[in-house]
Structure formats: structure tokens, C-alpha cells
Phi, psi and omega in degrees: 000010183302332184298320183299328187279339181292160186299133177235095182296133174279149179290134180299137177249129184230136187267136168046056180278124176287168176299315181300314182297317182300311182294326185279310191255335188258310184311308184296346178283339177060042178236149174297146174208142177266123178259127183246161173066027178271151181276111185254359179090179188293353188302325186296332179255332190282326192280069173274173178301313185301310186295316183300314185293328181273337185293316181252010170057215193250031177290151188283138176228145178266130187228162173272134172235128182230138180281342180238158184289333185265106179282137188242113180288341182276308179277357181049061183278020174232166174236158174265132178225165175242136179220156169293143189305315185297321181292318180300311186299318181295315181296317182297333182278349182268157175267319177242137185251139168281317179257129179206164180264320187242306180211160184292344175245029178296158187251152180235149179213125174250128170237109187296146179233164175292168181307309174254108186307323186286328188248327189261139182269145176299130180210110186305330183293331181269316185277330181225065192296331182290312180291327183302327184290343179275353188248132170251107184279124177296113186266079181268036184204164181289150177309317183284354175277341187303131178250305180200159173234115186254119182272131182224140179225130177226148171297156171299136172094347184289137179243128176267145179297156179288129181207167170241160172242155184267004178240156174293151174204154172258125168261110186264111178272107185278303179228159178079189192223135175232146172257130176239128174252134180233152175227142183294152172305330178298339186260017175307323182301340189257002190254006174048069187281145170230094190068234181269001186245152176269138178283348178278103186279319183263094185288340179281320180229069189286157175279097184285345173291315183284320185234066188297329180285347182306326181297341178280347181284127180278124188264127173250146185217147170212160171248130174258124174267169178303136181090350178279149178234118180263123173274117174251108179295151177308145177077353174283135178277144180218142182232131192236127171247128175274111184280338176223161169307140180193163182241129178225166177223130172254136173241123177253141174218161189273117177277324179269169175300146186307320186290350181286336189268156179288123182297340184268006186276108180264347184252354182076028183229011176270137183301147177305149185312314182298320186290321178298317182294319178300317181296317178299317179296316180300315180302325178290320177301317181290327176298313182302318177306330181300341180290349183259160172291164192304314185296320175297313183300317179296317181296311184286333175296318179297318175298325179293318179299316178300321179296316178301312185302310187287331182277322195244338184284141167279151180242011173267099183271052181286000000 
């Protein structure tokens, strides 16, 4: 439990922040912040299990089903199943199930997707038009920057793996309660990345023999109550536990010019085009070094690391 005792800066909570203040004072700092007391529309009181299940009826939704609370993207310890929306909502709200796929205490998770997953972007107005009318999304960005609005429902206790997205986003907690643990992009070296995701699944009790550097990652934490909105800047890592059954909505928007992003990205997690090209070039450079004997390879690789550090690292560790 040594991890618990280390300093855990709480994410700042700010009351009733206007769009102007957000854009002037908060957004340029590129740090997570919880915005409270925003006007989100009737959804925060209206979205009960009964209302949700009758509002969107029995249209089919694709969901993650997991026998354990901690979902693992590497071992894929979950299965995809399809259920009518009303049946899914009721099941996600139960702790023990009479009807189940894997186990009677399995967990459910819906992350809404577009009609054609490969081409269409999640947008609550298209996938859940009736529910969309109950939500007032804080538009603290320009209309043309909008990328997606992702409707999410999770069972109590479900934990999503730590990952980053390449776009800025608001996590709007409509009902229920979530705990979110965040790590700065600067701490990427300590998070044992596999693509956009961290291999350290249990951030509270990590396996420090397997992941010794993880203790160096500075952990930020907040609890989102119904009606809270968490601003997660692009590239910030986040790990989410649903402490209660709850409904949330993520809104992603483009912080960079539109042409910086990969056109085939429907989830908002493909690296910007220039970053992908740079990584391909680096892979080619490393392949080229293999033509040298080991001691030369080691020497020139270290020189390359130094070049990268002096050219590209920021040195303001604020």
C-alpha cells in the first residue's frame, strides 16, 4: 500500500466556470480540472434506469462483458456481446444477474460507436437522439472543432485500463460516481506503454517487481459525482473506476488543426499524422543501427537519445 501514501495531488475543482474563463485561464494550462455546477440540462435528474430503458427502447447495442472488474486490453479478458438497449441498462444496474453470459456477477460496459464502426464517429445525437435532447453539452470549443460525443454506461465496480487520447475531452458524469486517476504525458516513461495504453492494470496495487518505474509516475486523482465535468487534456493518461452504476458522456474536440489528425481515426486515439511519421522514421533509423556491431550500436543509440532530448524535450518541469 506504499503507493497510497505517496503524495496524490487532487485535481482542482472549480465552480460554475464560464466559457470565457475556461478559454482564458484554464485551457492554456493543459492540466486536468473538474468543473462543477455547469448547466447540463435535465439529464442529471431524468436519467433513471426506468427512463433510460424506455426512452431508447430495444435497439441492439454492442457491449463489453467482463467476468472480473478490471478489464485488461492485453489478455482481452472480456467478450463482446449484443443486447437490446433496455435489457442492457437493467442488467448493468444489477449486481447479481439471473440472465448472464459468463458469470452471475459479470460487469457490463457500453461505449457507443457509430453505425459503421470503421467509418462513423460516435455522436449521441445520431445513436441516441431521444436522450441527446436531455443533454446540454458545455461547448467550450468552436463548432468545427467538435469530433465526437460518446455515450457510456458502466456497471458498478468496473475499471477501465489506463490510456491516453489524442484529443481534448470533457468527461461529463451524468449519473453515478466515478474515480479517475490521471498521469501527465511527461510520465509516459514510467507507465509501460503498449500503444496508447499502459500495461499496469492495477494502479492501486501495482506489481512493482514487474513495473519498478511505476512508482515514479505522479498520480492525480478526483472523484466525479453526478453533474461534474472533468476536462482531460489530450495525451493525459486516465484510469477510470465506476464506483456506482452510472451514465457518462465524453465529448472530444480537436485541439490541433484538423489536418493534423488521421482521417481514419474514429475513436480519437490514433496519433497525429506527424507523430506517426516520426515514429516510422525512428523505427527505420533503429533498423539501420542493426548493421553495426553491438558496442557501436549502443554508442550511436545513446547519441541519438541525447539528440532527441536536447531538441524535443521541454525543460520547464512545472
